[in-house]
XYZ file of C-alpha atoms in Angstrom:
496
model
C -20.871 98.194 112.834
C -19.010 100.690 111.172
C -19.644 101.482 107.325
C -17.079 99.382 104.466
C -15.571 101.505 102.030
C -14.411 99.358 99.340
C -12.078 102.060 98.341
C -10.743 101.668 101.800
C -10.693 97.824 101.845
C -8.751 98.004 98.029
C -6.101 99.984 99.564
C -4.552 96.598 100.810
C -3.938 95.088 97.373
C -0.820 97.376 96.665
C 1.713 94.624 95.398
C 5.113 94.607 97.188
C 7.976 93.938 95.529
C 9.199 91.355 98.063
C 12.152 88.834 97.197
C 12.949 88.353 101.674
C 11.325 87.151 104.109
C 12.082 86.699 108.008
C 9.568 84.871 109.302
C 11.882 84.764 112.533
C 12.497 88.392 112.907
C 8.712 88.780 112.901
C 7.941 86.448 115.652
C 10.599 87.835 117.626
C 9.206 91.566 117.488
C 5.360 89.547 117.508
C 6.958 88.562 120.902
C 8.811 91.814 122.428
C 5.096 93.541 121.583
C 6.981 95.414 118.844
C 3.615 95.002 116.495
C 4.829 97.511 113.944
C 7.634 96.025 113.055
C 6.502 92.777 112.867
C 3.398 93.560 110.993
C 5.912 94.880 108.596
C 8.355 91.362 108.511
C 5.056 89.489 108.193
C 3.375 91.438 105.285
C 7.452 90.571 103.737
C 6.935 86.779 104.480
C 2.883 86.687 103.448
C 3.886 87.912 100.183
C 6.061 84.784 99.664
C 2.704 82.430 100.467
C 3.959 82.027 104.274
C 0.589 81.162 105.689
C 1.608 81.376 109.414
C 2.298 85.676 108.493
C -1.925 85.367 107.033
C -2.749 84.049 110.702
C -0.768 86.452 111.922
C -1.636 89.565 110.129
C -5.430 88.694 110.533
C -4.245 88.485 114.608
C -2.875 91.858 114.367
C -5.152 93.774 112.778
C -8.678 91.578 114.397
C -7.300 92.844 117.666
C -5.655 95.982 117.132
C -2.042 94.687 117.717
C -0.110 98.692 117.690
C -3.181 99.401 115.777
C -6.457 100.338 115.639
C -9.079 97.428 115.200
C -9.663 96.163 111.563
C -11.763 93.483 110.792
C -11.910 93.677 107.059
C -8.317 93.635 106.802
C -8.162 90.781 109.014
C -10.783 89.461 107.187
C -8.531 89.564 103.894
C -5.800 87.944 105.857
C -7.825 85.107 106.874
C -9.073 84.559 103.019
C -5.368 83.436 102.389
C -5.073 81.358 105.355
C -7.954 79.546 104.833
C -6.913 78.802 101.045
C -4.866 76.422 103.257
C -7.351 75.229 105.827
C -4.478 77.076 108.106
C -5.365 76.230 111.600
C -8.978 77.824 112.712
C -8.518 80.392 109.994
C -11.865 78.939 108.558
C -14.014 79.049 111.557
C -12.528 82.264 112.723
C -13.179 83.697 109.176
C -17.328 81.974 109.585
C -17.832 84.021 112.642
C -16.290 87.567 111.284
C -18.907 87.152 108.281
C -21.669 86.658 110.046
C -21.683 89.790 111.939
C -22.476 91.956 108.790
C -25.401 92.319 106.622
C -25.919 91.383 102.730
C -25.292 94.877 101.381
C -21.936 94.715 103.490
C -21.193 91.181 102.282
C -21.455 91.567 98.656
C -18.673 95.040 99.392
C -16.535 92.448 101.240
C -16.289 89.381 98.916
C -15.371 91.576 96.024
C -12.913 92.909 97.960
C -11.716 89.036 99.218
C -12.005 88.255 95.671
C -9.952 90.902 94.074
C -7.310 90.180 97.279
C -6.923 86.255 96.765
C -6.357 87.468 93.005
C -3.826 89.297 93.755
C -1.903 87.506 96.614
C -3.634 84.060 96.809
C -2.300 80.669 96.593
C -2.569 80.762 92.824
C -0.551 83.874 92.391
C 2.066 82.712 94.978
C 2.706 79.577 92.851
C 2.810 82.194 89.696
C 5.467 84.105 90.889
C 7.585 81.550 93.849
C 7.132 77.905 93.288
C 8.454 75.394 90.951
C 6.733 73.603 87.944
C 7.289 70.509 87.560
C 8.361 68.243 84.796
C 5.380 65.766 84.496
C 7.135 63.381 81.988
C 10.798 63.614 83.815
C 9.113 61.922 86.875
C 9.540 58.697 85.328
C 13.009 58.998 85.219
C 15.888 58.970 87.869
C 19.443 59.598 88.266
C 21.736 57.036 87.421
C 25.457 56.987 88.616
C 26.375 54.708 85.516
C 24.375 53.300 83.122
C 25.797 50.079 83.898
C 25.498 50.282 87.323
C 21.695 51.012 86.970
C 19.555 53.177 90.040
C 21.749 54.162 92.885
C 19.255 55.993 95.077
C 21.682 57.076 97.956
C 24.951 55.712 97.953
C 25.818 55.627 101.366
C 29.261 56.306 102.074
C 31.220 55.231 104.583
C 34.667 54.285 106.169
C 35.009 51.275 103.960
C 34.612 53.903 100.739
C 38.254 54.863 101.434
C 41.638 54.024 103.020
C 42.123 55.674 106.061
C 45.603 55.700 105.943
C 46.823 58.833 104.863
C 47.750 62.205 106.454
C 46.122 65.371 105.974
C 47.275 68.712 106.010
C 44.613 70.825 105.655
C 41.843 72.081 108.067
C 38.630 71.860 106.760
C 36.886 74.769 107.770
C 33.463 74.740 108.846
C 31.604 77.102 106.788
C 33.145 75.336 103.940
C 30.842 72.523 105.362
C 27.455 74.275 106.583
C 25.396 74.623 109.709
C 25.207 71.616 112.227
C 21.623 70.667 112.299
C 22.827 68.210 115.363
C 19.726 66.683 117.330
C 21.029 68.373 120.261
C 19.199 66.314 122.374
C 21.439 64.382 125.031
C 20.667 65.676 128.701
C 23.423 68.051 130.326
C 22.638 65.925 132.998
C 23.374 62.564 131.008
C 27.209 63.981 130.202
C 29.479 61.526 128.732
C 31.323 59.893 132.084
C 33.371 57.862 130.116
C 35.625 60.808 128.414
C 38.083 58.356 126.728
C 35.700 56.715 124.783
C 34.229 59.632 124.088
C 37.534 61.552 123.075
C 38.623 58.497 120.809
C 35.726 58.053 118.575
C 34.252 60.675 116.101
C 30.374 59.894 114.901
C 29.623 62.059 111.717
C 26.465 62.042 109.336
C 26.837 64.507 106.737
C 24.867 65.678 103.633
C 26.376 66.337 100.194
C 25.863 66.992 96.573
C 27.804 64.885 93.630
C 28.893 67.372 90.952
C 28.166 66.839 87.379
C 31.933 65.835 87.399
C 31.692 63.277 89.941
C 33.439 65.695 92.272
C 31.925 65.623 96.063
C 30.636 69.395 96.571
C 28.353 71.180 99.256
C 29.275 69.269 102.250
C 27.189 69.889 105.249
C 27.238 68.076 108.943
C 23.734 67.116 110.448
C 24.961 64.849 113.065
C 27.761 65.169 114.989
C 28.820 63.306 118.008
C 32.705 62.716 119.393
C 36.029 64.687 119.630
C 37.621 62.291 117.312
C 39.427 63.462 114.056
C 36.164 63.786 111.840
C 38.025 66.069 109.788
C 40.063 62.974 108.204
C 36.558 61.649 107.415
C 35.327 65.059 105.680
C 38.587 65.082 103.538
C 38.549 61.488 102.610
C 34.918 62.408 101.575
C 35.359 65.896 100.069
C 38.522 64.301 97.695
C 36.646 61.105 96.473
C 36.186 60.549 93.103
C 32.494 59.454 91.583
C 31.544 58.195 88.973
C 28.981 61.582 86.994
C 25.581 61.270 88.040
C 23.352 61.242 84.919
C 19.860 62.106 84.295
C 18.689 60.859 80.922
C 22.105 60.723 80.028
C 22.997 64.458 80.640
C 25.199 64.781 83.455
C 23.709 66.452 86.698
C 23.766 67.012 90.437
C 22.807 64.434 92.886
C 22.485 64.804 96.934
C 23.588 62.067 98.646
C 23.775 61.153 102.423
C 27.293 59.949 103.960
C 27.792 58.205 107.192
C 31.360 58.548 108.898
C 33.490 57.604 111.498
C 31.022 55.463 113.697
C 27.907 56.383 112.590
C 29.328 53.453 109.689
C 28.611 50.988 112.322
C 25.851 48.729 112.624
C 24.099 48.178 116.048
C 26.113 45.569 117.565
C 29.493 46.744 116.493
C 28.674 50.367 118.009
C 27.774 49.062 120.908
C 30.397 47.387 121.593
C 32.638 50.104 120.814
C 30.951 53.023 122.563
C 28.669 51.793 125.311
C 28.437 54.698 127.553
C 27.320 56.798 123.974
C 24.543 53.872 123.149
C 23.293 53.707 126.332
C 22.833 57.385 126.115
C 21.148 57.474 122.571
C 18.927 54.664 123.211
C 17.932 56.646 126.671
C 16.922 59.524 124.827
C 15.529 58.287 121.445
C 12.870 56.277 124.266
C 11.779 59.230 125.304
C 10.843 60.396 121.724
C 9.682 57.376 121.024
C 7.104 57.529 124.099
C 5.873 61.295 124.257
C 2.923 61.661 122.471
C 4.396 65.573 121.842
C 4.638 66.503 118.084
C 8.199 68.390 118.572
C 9.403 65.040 120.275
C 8.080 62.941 116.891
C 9.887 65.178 114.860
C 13.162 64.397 116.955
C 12.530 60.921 117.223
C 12.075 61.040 113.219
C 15.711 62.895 113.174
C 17.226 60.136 115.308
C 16.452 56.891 113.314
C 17.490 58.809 109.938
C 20.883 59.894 111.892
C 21.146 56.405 114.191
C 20.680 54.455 111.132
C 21.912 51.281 113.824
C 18.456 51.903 115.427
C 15.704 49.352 114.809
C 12.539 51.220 112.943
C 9.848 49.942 110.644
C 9.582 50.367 107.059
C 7.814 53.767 106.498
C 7.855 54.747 110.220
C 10.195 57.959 109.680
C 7.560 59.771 106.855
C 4.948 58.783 109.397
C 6.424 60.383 112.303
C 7.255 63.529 109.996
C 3.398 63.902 108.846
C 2.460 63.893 112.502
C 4.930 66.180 112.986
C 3.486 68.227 109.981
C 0.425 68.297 110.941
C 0.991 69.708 114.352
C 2.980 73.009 112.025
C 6.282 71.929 112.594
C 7.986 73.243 109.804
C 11.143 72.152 109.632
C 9.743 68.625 109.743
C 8.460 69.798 105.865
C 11.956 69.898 105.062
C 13.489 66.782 106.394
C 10.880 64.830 104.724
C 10.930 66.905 101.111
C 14.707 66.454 100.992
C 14.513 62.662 102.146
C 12.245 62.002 99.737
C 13.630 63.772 97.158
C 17.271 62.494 98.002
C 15.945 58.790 98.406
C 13.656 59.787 95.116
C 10.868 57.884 96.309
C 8.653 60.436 95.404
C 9.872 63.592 93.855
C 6.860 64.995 93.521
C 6.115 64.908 96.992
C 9.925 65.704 97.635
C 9.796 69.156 96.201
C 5.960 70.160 97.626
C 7.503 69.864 100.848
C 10.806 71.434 100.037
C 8.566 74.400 98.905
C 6.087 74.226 101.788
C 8.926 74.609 104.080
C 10.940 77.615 102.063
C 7.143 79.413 102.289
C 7.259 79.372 106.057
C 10.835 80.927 105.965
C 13.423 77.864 106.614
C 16.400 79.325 105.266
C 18.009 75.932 104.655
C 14.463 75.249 102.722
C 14.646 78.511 100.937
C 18.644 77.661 99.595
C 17.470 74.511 98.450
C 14.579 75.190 96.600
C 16.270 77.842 94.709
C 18.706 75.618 93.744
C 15.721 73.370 92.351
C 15.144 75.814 89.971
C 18.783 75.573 88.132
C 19.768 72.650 89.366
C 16.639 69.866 89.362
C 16.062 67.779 86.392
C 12.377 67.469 87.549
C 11.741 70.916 87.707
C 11.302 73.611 84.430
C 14.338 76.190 85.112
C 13.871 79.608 86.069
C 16.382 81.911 87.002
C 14.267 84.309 88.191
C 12.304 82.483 90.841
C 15.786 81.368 92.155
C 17.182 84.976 92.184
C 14.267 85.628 94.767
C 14.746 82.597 96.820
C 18.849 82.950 97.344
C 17.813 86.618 97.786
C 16.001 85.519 100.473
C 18.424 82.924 101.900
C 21.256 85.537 101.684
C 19.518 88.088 103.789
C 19.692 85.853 106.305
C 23.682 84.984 105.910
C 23.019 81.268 104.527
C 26.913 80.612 103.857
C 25.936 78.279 100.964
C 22.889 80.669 99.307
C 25.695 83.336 99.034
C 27.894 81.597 96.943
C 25.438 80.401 94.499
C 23.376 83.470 94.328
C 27.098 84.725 93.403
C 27.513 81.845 91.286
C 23.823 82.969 88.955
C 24.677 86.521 89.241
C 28.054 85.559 86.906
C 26.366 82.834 84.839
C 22.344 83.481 84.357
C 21.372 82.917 80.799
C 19.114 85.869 81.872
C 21.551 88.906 80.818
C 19.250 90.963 83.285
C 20.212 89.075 85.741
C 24.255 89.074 85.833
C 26.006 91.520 88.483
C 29.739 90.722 88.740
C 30.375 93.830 91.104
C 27.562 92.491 93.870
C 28.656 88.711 93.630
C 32.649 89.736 94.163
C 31.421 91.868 97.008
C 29.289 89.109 98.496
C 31.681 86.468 98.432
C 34.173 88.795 99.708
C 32.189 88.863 102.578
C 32.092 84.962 103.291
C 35.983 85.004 102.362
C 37.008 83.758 105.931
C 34.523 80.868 105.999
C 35.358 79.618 102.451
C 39.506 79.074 102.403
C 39.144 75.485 101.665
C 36.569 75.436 98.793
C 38.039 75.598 95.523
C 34.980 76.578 94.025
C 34.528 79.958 96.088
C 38.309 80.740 94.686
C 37.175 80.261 90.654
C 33.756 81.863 91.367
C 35.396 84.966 92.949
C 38.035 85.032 90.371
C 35.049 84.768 87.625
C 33.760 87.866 89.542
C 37.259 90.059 89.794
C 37.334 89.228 85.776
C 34.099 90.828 85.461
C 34.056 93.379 87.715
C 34.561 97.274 87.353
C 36.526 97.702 90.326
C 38.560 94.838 90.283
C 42.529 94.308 88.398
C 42.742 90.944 86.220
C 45.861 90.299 88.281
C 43.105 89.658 91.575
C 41.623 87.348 88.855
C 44.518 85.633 88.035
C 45.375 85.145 91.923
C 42.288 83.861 92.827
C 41.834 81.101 90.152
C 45.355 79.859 91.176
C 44.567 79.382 94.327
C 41.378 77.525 93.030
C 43.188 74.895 90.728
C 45.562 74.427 94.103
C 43.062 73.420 95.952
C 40.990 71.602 93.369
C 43.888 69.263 92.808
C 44.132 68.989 96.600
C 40.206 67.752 96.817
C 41.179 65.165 93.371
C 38.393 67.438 91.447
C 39.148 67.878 87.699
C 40.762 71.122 86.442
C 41.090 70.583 82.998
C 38.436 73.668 82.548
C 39.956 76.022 85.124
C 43.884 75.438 83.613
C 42.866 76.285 80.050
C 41.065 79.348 81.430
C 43.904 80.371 83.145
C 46.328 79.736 80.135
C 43.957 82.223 78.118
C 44.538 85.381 81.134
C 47.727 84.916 81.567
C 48.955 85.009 77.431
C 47.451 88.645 78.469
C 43.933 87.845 77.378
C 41.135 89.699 79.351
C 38.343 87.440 79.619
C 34.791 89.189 78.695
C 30.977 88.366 79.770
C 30.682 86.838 76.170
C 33.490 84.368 77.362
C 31.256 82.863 80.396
C-alpha cells in the first residue's frame, strides 16, 4: 500500500466554477472508452450534486479508467455517493477502508471530511437547489376566488367551438419536444389507415400566464394524422380566468387533453378500435413485466390514456418503483405531477430537483423556472441563471427563451446581458415564428442592445402585438410600449 499524502489527496478540492452539466455526453464517451473526456463531463455534472457522475468518478479512478489507479480519489468520490446511499457506494466504500491502517485512516477522513465540505450534499443544496416556503405550503392556486381550488383544469374539446378556420401553422418548437410513449410495435402498425388518418389523439402540457393567457405549450402524447393543430390553436388562443396565489396573480401548469384523448373509454373505443386494441395490447405488457423501465411506461400510459382503468394512487406507486430502480426521468414525471396536481408540493419540487441533478434537461428548465416563477419557493435569480445555463447548453428550445427572458429583466443588475439574450434568441428564430412572446422578448433585447437599431426593436414588437391579438392574449402593455418608441423615445434599462 502506497504512502497518502494529504497534500496530494487536497489537490481534489479545487472548486469548479460549473453552471453545465451533460450527464449524457459523459456516458456516451464512458461508453466509446473515451475515459478522459468523460471523466471531465462527469466532474461538470458531480459538481451540480449528480450522484450517478460520484459512482462514476469513483469507477474511473478505483480502476484506472485512461488513468492510473487511485483509490483515495475514488474513495472521495464514493463519500458523496454514499451521502445518498447511491447504489453499493456504501459497501464498496466499507471494503476500500479496510485495507489501510489507523495512521492512514485518520490522513483519509480529514481529507473525506474537508471534500464532503466542500462538494457534499449540503453544499450542493447551498449553491443549486431551491428553499422552500414553509408557510406558502398551506396555500394553493386559485383560478377565481369564487370558483375556489382548481387543481388541473383539464381541457378539452368541449372547452371550445370547433368551428372555426385557422390560418396559421403552429410550429413545433413553438410547442416543445414530444415526450410520446413511443411504445406501439412496428410490427403492430395501424392496418386500419382511415381511422387512423381521421382522428388526431393529443395530450399536451401548458402553463396559464399571470394574464390568463395559455403559454409554454408542449406535446407529450401524440397519436393520429388528424388536424391536431386546430386543437393547439383553439388551446393556445383561449382565454382564462388569472391564476392567483394568495391573491397575487401567478403561473399555473396545467394538463390539456385534445382531439380523442377527450374521450372516455367507451366512446374511444368505439371510435378507434384498431388504435384501442393496440393500446390496451401494449399497456398489458407494462402492466405484466416485472421490469422497472416497463413500470415507468406503464406509469406514462394511464397518465396519457386517462380512458384506462387504474387505481387510486397506482401511478406514484409505479413511479417509486421506477425510482428506485434509478430511472430518472421517472423523478420528473412524478415531481411535475405532483406539483401540477399540487398534492404535495413539497414532494413535487424534491423530485423536480432530484431529476435536474442527474441532468434531465426538461428537469433542469423547469426547476429554474421554480426559482422565478414558484410561489412555494424563495426566488433566486442566480440559482436559475445556472440551471437555464445548463438547459441551454443543451439547446432546450424553451430554457433559451427564458434564460433570454432573466438576462433582460433580473432584479439582479449583475445579471442583465441584452447583447447575449438577442443573440440567443436569434438563434431559435426559425423555431419560434408563432410565439408572440419570443417577438416582444427579442424586441426588449434589440432595445437594449449595443449592436442593434431601435427600428429592429420597433419591427419586432409589431410583429409581437400581431400575433398576440391572433392567440386573444392581452396587449394593452406591449401597445403603450410601442406608442412610447415610436413618438421617437428610446427606451432605457431603467424603463424595464
Amino acid at each position: 500500500m502506497k504512502p497518502v499524502n494529504l497534500l496530494v489527496v487536497l489537490i481534489c478540492l479545487i472548486s469548479l466554477n460549473v453552471f453545465s452539466q451533460n450527464i449524457e455526453l459523459a456516458d456516451d464517451s464512458f461508453n466509446k472508452k473515451d475515459f478522459d473526456k468523460a471523466r471531465i463531463e462527469y466532474i461538470k455534472a458531480a459538481s451540480m450534486g449528480n450522484v450517478r457522475a460520484y459512482y462514476r468518478l469513483a469507477d474511473i479512478y478505483l480502476h484506472g479508467l485512461g488513468r492510473e489507479k487511485d483509490q483515495i480519489t475514488a474513495i472521495l468520490w464514493l463519500s458523496l455517493a454514499s451521502e445518498y446511499d447511491y447504489r453499493e457506494s456504501k459497501k464498496i466504500l466499507a471494503k476500500l477502508l479496510s485495507g489501510f491502517n489507523q495512521t492512514q485512516l485518520t490522513i483519509i477522513d480529514t481529507a473525506r471530511a474537508a471534500f464532503i465540505e466542500k462538494r457534499g450534499k449540503e453544499q450542493v443544496s447551498n449553491l443549486y437547489e431551491p428553499e422552500i416556503l414553509k408557510d406558502n405550503l398551506a396555500h394553493k392556486i386559485l383560478f377565481s376566488e369564487s370558483e375556489g381550488l382548481d387543481i388541473d383544469t383539464s381541457f378539452t374539446n368541449e372547452s371550445f367551438d370547433d368551428d372555426f378556420n385557422s390560418t396559421i401553422d403552429i410550429a413545433n418548437e413553438m410547442l416543445g419536444a414530444f415526450v410520446g410513449l413511443d411504445t406501439i410495435d412496428e410490427d403492430d402498425g395501424l392496418s386500419e389507415q382511415k381511422d387512423y388518418n381521421e382522428y388526431y389523439y393529443l395530450v399536451a402540457e401548458y402553463d396559464v400566464a399571470p394574464d390568463g393567457s395559455v403559454r409554454n405549450i408542449e406535446p407529450i402524447q401524440l397519436l393520429g394524422n388528424g388536424e391536431q393543430r386546430h386543437g393547439v390553436f383553439a388551446l393556445a388562443s383561449y382565454d382564462f380566468t388569472p391564476p392567483t396565489f394568495a391573491k397575487t396573480k401567478v403561473y399555473k401548469s396545467q394538463r390539456a387533453y385534445l382531439g380523442a384523448a377527450s374521450f372516455d373509454n367507451r366512446r374511444f373505443r368505439q371510435s378507434h378500435k384498431t388504435v384501442y386494441s393496440q393500446i390496451k395490447r401494449q399497456v398489458a405488457k407494462f402492466k405484466n413485466s416485472d421490469l422497472a423501465m416497463d413500470k415507468y411506461q406503464y406509469a406514462k400510459a394511464l397518465m396519457n390514456f386517462p380512458f384506462l382503468p387504474r387505481e387510486e394512487g397506482q401511478v406514484e406507486q409505479l413511479l417509486m418503483t421506477a425510482i428506485k430502480a434509478d430511472i430518472p426521468m421517472a423523478k420528473l414525471e412524478l415531481g411535475l405531477k405532483l406539483y401540477r396536481e399540487q398534492s404535495d408540493i413539497k414532494e413535487g419540487i424534491y423530485w423536480i430537483t432530484e431529476a435536474a441533478k442527474q441532468g434531465i434537461t426538461e428537469a433542469e428548465y423547469r426547476l429554474a423556472r421554480l426559482f422565478v416563477e414558484s410561489p412555494w419557493v424563495k426566488p433566486d435569480e442566480h440559482k436559475a441563471q445556472k440551471w437555464f445555463k445548463s438547459a441551454v447548453e443543451k439547446q432546450h428550445t424553451h430554457a433559451i427563451r427564458k434564460y433570454a427572458e432573466l438576462q433582460l429583466f433580473a432584479n439582479d443588475k449583475s445579471l442583465l446581458n441584452p447583447d447575449q439574450a438577442f443573440e440567443q434568441l436569434k438563434v431559435i428564430e426559425t423555431l419560434q415564428q408563432e410565439n408572440p412572446q419570443f417577438y416582444y422578448l427579442l424586441a426588449r433585447a434589440a432595445s437594449l442592445s449595443t449592436q442593434e437599431t431601435h427600428a429592429v426593436a420597433v419591427k419586432q414588437l409589431k410583429q409581437a402585438i400581431h400575433l398576440a391579438k391572433f392567440y386573444n392574449w392581452p396587449t394593452n402593455e406591449w401597445n403603450n410600449l410601442l406608442k412610447n418608441w415610436t413618438r421617437g423615445g428610446k427606451v432605457s434599462i431603467q424603463d424595464i
